[in-house]
């Protein structure tokens, strides 16, 4: 888990153009979802990468779905059209959540992430935030 200062920096960077939502309960953070840039080039400015995290014991409670749906609404309001998500494998609960929310798998990067002491595959999924996709570039931020 990153230090508090590192998380504060991450949140500040994301809020400039994307969004971050938090699930709070009983005086504590129980989960969060956020978006960040898909890429630095102008061609990708209407696409973003999304992530959701929940504390242990929150799976299959609707919390992840709620966080993501709130995040998606905010991203659409900012003009985003496509969301992508990278999931370190194995992680069937996360894959199931993303599939249930309309994400489709588009590929796997083999052995690209170092996690828990071994090289892991990362599955990439994507979902349209707006359908049909606009025939022209959305309005700028």
PDB file of C-alpha atoms in Angstrom:
ATOM      1  CA  UNK A   1       0.000   0.000   0.000  1.00  0.00           C
ATOM      2  CA  UNK A   2       1.446   3.384  -0.976  1.00  0.00           C
ATOM      3  CA  UNK A   3       2.185   5.973   1.703  1.00  0.00           C
ATOM      4  CA  UNK A   4      -0.389   8.704   2.361  1.00  0.00           C
ATOM      5  CA  UNK A   5       1.682  11.388   0.615  1.00  0.00           C
ATOM      6  CA  UNK A   6       2.011   9.207  -2.491  1.00  0.00           C
ATOM      7  CA  UNK A   7      -1.758   8.642  -2.593  1.00  0.00           C
ATOM      8  CA  UNK A   8      -2.405  12.366  -2.170  1.00  0.00           C
ATOM      9  CA  UNK A   9      -0.118  13.054  -5.141  1.00  0.00           C
ATOM     10  CA  UNK A  10      -1.901  10.429  -7.258  1.00  0.00           C
ATOM     11  CA  UNK A  11      -5.318  11.857  -6.457  1.00  0.00           C
ATOM     12  CA  UNK A  12      -4.244  15.446  -7.211  1.00  0.00           C
ATOM     13  CA  UNK A  13      -2.800  14.393 -10.593  1.00  0.00           C
ATOM     14  CA  UNK A  14      -5.961  12.494 -11.559  1.00  0.00           C
ATOM     15  CA  UNK A  15      -8.433  15.197 -10.555  1.00  0.00           C
ATOM     16  CA  UNK A  16      -7.022  17.703 -13.034  1.00  0.00           C
ATOM     17  CA  UNK A  17      -8.689  15.960 -16.002  1.00  0.00           C
ATOM     18  CA  UNK A  18     -10.202  12.690 -14.833  1.00  0.00           C
ATOM     19  CA  UNK A  19     -12.016  11.650 -11.667  1.00  0.00           C
ATOM     20  CA  UNK A  20     -11.613   9.785  -8.372  1.00  0.00           C
ATOM     21  CA  UNK A  21     -14.485   8.468  -6.229  1.00  0.00           C
ATOM     22  CA  UNK A  22     -14.305   7.075  -2.710  1.00  0.00           C
ATOM     23  CA  UNK A  23     -16.500   4.715  -0.703  1.00  0.00           C
ATOM     24  CA  UNK A  24     -16.518   5.845   2.915  1.00  0.00           C
ATOM     25  CA  UNK A  25     -18.200   4.019   5.752  1.00  0.00           C
ATOM     26  CA  UNK A  26     -17.816   4.070   9.531  1.00  0.00           C
ATOM     27  CA  UNK A  27     -15.244   6.854   9.316  1.00  0.00           C
ATOM     28  CA  UNK A  28     -12.909   5.070   6.930  1.00  0.00           C
ATOM     29  CA  UNK A  29     -12.183   4.554   3.250  1.00  0.00           C
ATOM     30  CA  UNK A  30     -13.527   1.171   2.178  1.00  0.00           C
ATOM     31  CA  UNK A  31     -12.800   1.448  -1.527  1.00  0.00           C
ATOM     32  CA  UNK A  32     -12.116   3.779  -4.412  1.00  0.00           C
ATOM     33  CA  UNK A  33     -12.224   3.985  -8.199  1.00  0.00           C
ATOM     34  CA  UNK A  34     -10.374   6.371 -10.445  1.00  0.00           C
ATOM     35  CA  UNK A  35      -9.416   7.132 -14.027  1.00  0.00           C
ATOM     36  CA  UNK A  36      -6.205   8.312 -15.574  1.00  0.00           C
ATOM     37  CA  UNK A  37      -4.847   8.981 -19.042  1.00  0.00           C
ATOM     38  CA  UNK A  38      -4.735   6.128 -21.544  1.00  0.00           C
ATOM     39  CA  UNK A  39      -1.800   7.741 -23.292  1.00  0.00           C
ATOM     40  CA  UNK A  40       0.005  11.034 -23.672  1.00  0.00           C
ATOM     41  CA  UNK A  41      -0.779  11.599 -27.350  1.00  0.00           C
ATOM     42  CA  UNK A  42      -3.726  13.728 -28.464  1.00  0.00           C
ATOM     43  CA  UNK A  43      -5.324  10.783 -30.299  1.00  0.00           C
ATOM     44  CA  UNK A  44      -6.060   9.140 -26.936  1.00  0.00           C
ATOM     45  CA  UNK A  45      -7.471  12.173 -25.099  1.00  0.00           C
ATOM     46  CA  UNK A  46     -11.029  10.749 -25.112  1.00  0.00           C
ATOM     47  CA  UNK A  47      -9.932   7.395 -23.688  1.00  0.00           C
ATOM     48  CA  UNK A  48      -8.889   6.613 -20.128  1.00  0.00           C
ATOM     49  CA  UNK A  49      -7.663   3.802 -17.919  1.00  0.00           C
ATOM     50  CA  UNK A  50      -9.853   2.941 -14.942  1.00  0.00           C
ATOM     51  CA  UNK A  51      -9.228   1.020 -11.731  1.00  0.00           C
ATOM     52  CA  UNK A  52     -11.303   0.007  -8.733  1.00  0.00           C
ATOM     53  CA  UNK A  53     -10.056  -1.176  -5.340  1.00  0.00           C
ATOM     54  CA  UNK A  54     -12.040  -2.524  -2.382  1.00  0.00           C
ATOM     55  CA  UNK A  55     -11.005  -3.499   1.108  1.00  0.00           C
ATOM     56  CA  UNK A  56     -11.051  -7.244   1.838  1.00  0.00           C
ATOM     57  CA  UNK A  57     -14.557  -8.552   2.434  1.00  0.00           C
ATOM     58  CA  UNK A  58     -16.247  -6.048   0.078  1.00  0.00           C
ATOM     59  CA  UNK A  59     -16.379  -8.305  -2.958  1.00  0.00           C
ATOM     60  CA  UNK A  60     -19.829  -9.172  -4.299  1.00  0.00           C
ATOM     61  CA  UNK A  61     -21.524  -6.466  -2.212  1.00  0.00           C
ATOM     62  CA  UNK A  62     -22.248  -4.073  -5.095  1.00  0.00           C
ATOM     63  CA  UNK A  63     -19.576  -1.656  -3.877  1.00  0.00           C
ATOM     64  CA  UNK A  64     -17.314  -2.065  -6.911  1.00  0.00           C
ATOM     65  CA  UNK A  65     -20.232  -1.674  -9.308  1.00  0.00           C
ATOM     66  CA  UNK A  66     -21.441   1.441  -7.495  1.00  0.00           C
ATOM     67  CA  UNK A  67     -17.999   3.053  -7.506  1.00  0.00           C
ATOM     68  CA  UNK A  68     -17.478   2.314 -11.187  1.00  0.00           C
ATOM     69  CA  UNK A  69     -20.925   3.537 -12.286  1.00  0.00           C
ATOM     70  CA  UNK A  70     -20.413   6.814 -10.419  1.00  0.00           C
ATOM     71  CA  UNK A  71     -16.963   7.148 -11.980  1.00  0.00           C
ATOM     72  CA  UNK A  72     -18.318   6.419 -15.485  1.00  0.00           C
ATOM     73  CA  UNK A  73     -20.990   9.120 -15.125  1.00  0.00           C
ATOM     74  CA  UNK A  74     -18.316  11.655 -14.192  1.00  0.00           C
ATOM     75  CA  UNK A  75     -16.087  10.602 -17.072  1.00  0.00           C
ATOM     76  CA  UNK A  76     -18.916  10.909 -19.602  1.00  0.00           C
ATOM     77  CA  UNK A  77     -19.656  14.399 -18.260  1.00  0.00           C
ATOM     78  CA  UNK A  78     -16.005  15.265 -18.997  1.00  0.00           C
ATOM     79  CA  UNK A  79     -16.281  13.985 -22.569  1.00  0.00           C
ATOM     80  CA  UNK A  80     -14.598  10.587 -22.263  1.00  0.00           C
ATOM     81  CA  UNK A  81     -15.748   7.928 -24.722  1.00  0.00           C
ATOM     82  CA  UNK A  82     -13.781   4.735 -23.924  1.00  0.00           C
ATOM     83  CA  UNK A  83     -12.506   3.194 -20.678  1.00  0.00           C
ATOM     84  CA  UNK A  84      -9.756   0.562 -20.506  1.00  0.00           C
ATOM     85  CA  UNK A  85      -8.737  -1.566 -17.531  1.00  0.00           C
ATOM     86  CA  UNK A  86      -5.664  -3.689 -16.884  1.00  0.00           C
ATOM     87  CA  UNK A  87      -6.092  -6.615 -14.477  1.00  0.00           C
ATOM     88  CA  UNK A  88      -3.139  -8.492 -13.055  1.00  0.00           C
ATOM     89  CA  UNK A  89      -3.773 -12.216 -13.389  1.00  0.00           C
ATOM     90  CA  UNK A  90      -5.002 -14.363 -11.836  1.00  0.00           C
ATOM     91  CA  UNK A  91      -7.946 -12.311 -10.572  1.00  0.00           C
ATOM     92  CA  UNK A  92     -11.253 -13.906 -11.534  1.00  0.00           C
ATOM     93  CA  UNK A  93     -13.348 -11.688  -9.188  1.00  0.00           C
ATOM     94  CA  UNK A  94     -12.079  -8.528 -10.898  1.00  0.00           C
ATOM     95  CA  UNK A  95     -12.517 -10.014 -14.363  1.00  0.00           C
ATOM     96  CA  UNK A  96     -16.093 -10.987 -13.434  1.00  0.00           C
ATOM     97  CA  UNK A  97     -16.894  -7.464 -12.216  1.00  0.00           C
ATOM     98  CA  UNK A  98     -15.523  -5.886 -15.375  1.00  0.00           C
ATOM     99  CA  UNK A  99     -17.369  -8.336 -17.634  1.00  0.00           C
ATOM    100  CA  UNK A 100     -20.614  -7.684 -15.720  1.00  0.00           C
ATOM    101  CA  UNK A 101     -20.149  -3.963 -16.380  1.00  0.00           C
ATOM    102  CA  UNK A 102     -19.801  -4.468 -20.124  1.00  0.00           C
ATOM    103  CA  UNK A 103     -16.030  -4.636 -20.518  1.00  0.00           C
ATOM    104  CA  UNK A 104     -14.680  -6.994 -23.166  1.00  0.00           C
ATOM    105  CA  UNK A 105     -11.261  -8.571 -23.142  1.00  0.00           C
ATOM    106  CA  UNK A 106      -8.968  -7.231 -25.854  1.00  0.00           C
ATOM    107  CA  UNK A 107      -5.641  -8.860 -25.068  1.00  0.00           C
ATOM    108  CA  UNK A 108      -3.106 -10.069 -22.553  1.00  0.00           C
ATOM    109  CA  UNK A 109       0.396  -8.768 -21.925  1.00  0.00           C
ATOM    110  CA  UNK A 110       2.467 -11.775 -20.893  1.00  0.00           C
ATOM    111  CA  UNK A 111       4.737 -11.522 -17.863  1.00  0.00           C
ATOM    112  CA  UNK A 112       4.666  -7.722 -17.872  1.00  0.00           C
ATOM    113  CA  UNK A 113       3.998  -6.965 -14.192  1.00  0.00           C
ATOM    114  CA  UNK A 114       6.055  -7.882 -11.141  1.00  0.00           C
ATOM    115  CA  UNK A 115       3.696  -8.597  -8.238  1.00  0.00           C
ATOM    116  CA  UNK A 116       3.900 -10.772  -5.134  1.00  0.00           C
ATOM    117  CA  UNK A 117       7.375 -11.965  -6.064  1.00  0.00           C
ATOM    118  CA  UNK A 118       6.703 -13.234  -9.595  1.00  0.00           C
ATOM    119  CA  UNK A 119       6.119 -11.925 -13.102  1.00  0.00           C
ATOM    120  CA  UNK A 120       2.385 -11.725 -13.865  1.00  0.00           C
ATOM    121  CA  UNK A 121       0.271 -11.483 -16.988  1.00  0.00           C
ATOM    122  CA  UNK A 122      -2.063  -8.493 -17.311  1.00  0.00           C
ATOM    123  CA  UNK A 123      -5.397  -8.848 -19.091  1.00  0.00           C
ATOM    124  CA  UNK A 124      -6.650  -5.721 -20.865  1.00  0.00           C
ATOM    125  CA  UNK A 125     -10.338  -4.959 -21.192  1.00  0.00           C
ATOM    126  CA  UNK A 126     -12.267  -2.027 -22.607  1.00  0.00           C
ATOM    127  CA  UNK A 127     -15.768  -0.588 -22.555  1.00  0.00           C
ATOM    128  CA  UNK A 128     -17.490   2.198 -24.442  1.00  0.00           C
ATOM    129  CA  UNK A 129     -18.694   4.887 -22.065  1.00  0.00           C
ATOM    130  CA  UNK A 130     -20.865   6.461 -24.755  1.00  0.00           C
ATOM    131  CA  UNK A 131     -22.836   4.519 -27.366  1.00  0.00           C
ATOM    132  CA  UNK A 132     -22.949   5.066 -30.165  1.00  0.00           C
ATOM    133  CA  UNK A 133     -19.509   6.626 -30.298  1.00  0.00           C
ATOM    134  CA  UNK A 134     -19.589  10.191 -31.606  1.00  0.00           C
ATOM    135  CA  UNK A 135     -18.723  10.577 -35.292  1.00  0.00           C
ATOM    136  CA  UNK A 136     -16.518  13.567 -34.407  1.00  0.00           C
ATOM    137  CA  UNK A 137     -14.244  14.611 -31.566  1.00  0.00           C
ATOM    138  CA  UNK A 138     -16.164  15.454 -28.373  1.00  0.00           C
ATOM    139  CA  UNK A 139     -15.971  18.964 -26.950  1.00  0.00           C
ATOM    140  CA  UNK A 140     -12.679  19.705 -25.166  1.00  0.00           C
ATOM    141  CA  UNK A 141     -12.432  19.535 -21.402  1.00  0.00           C
TER     142      UNK A 141
END
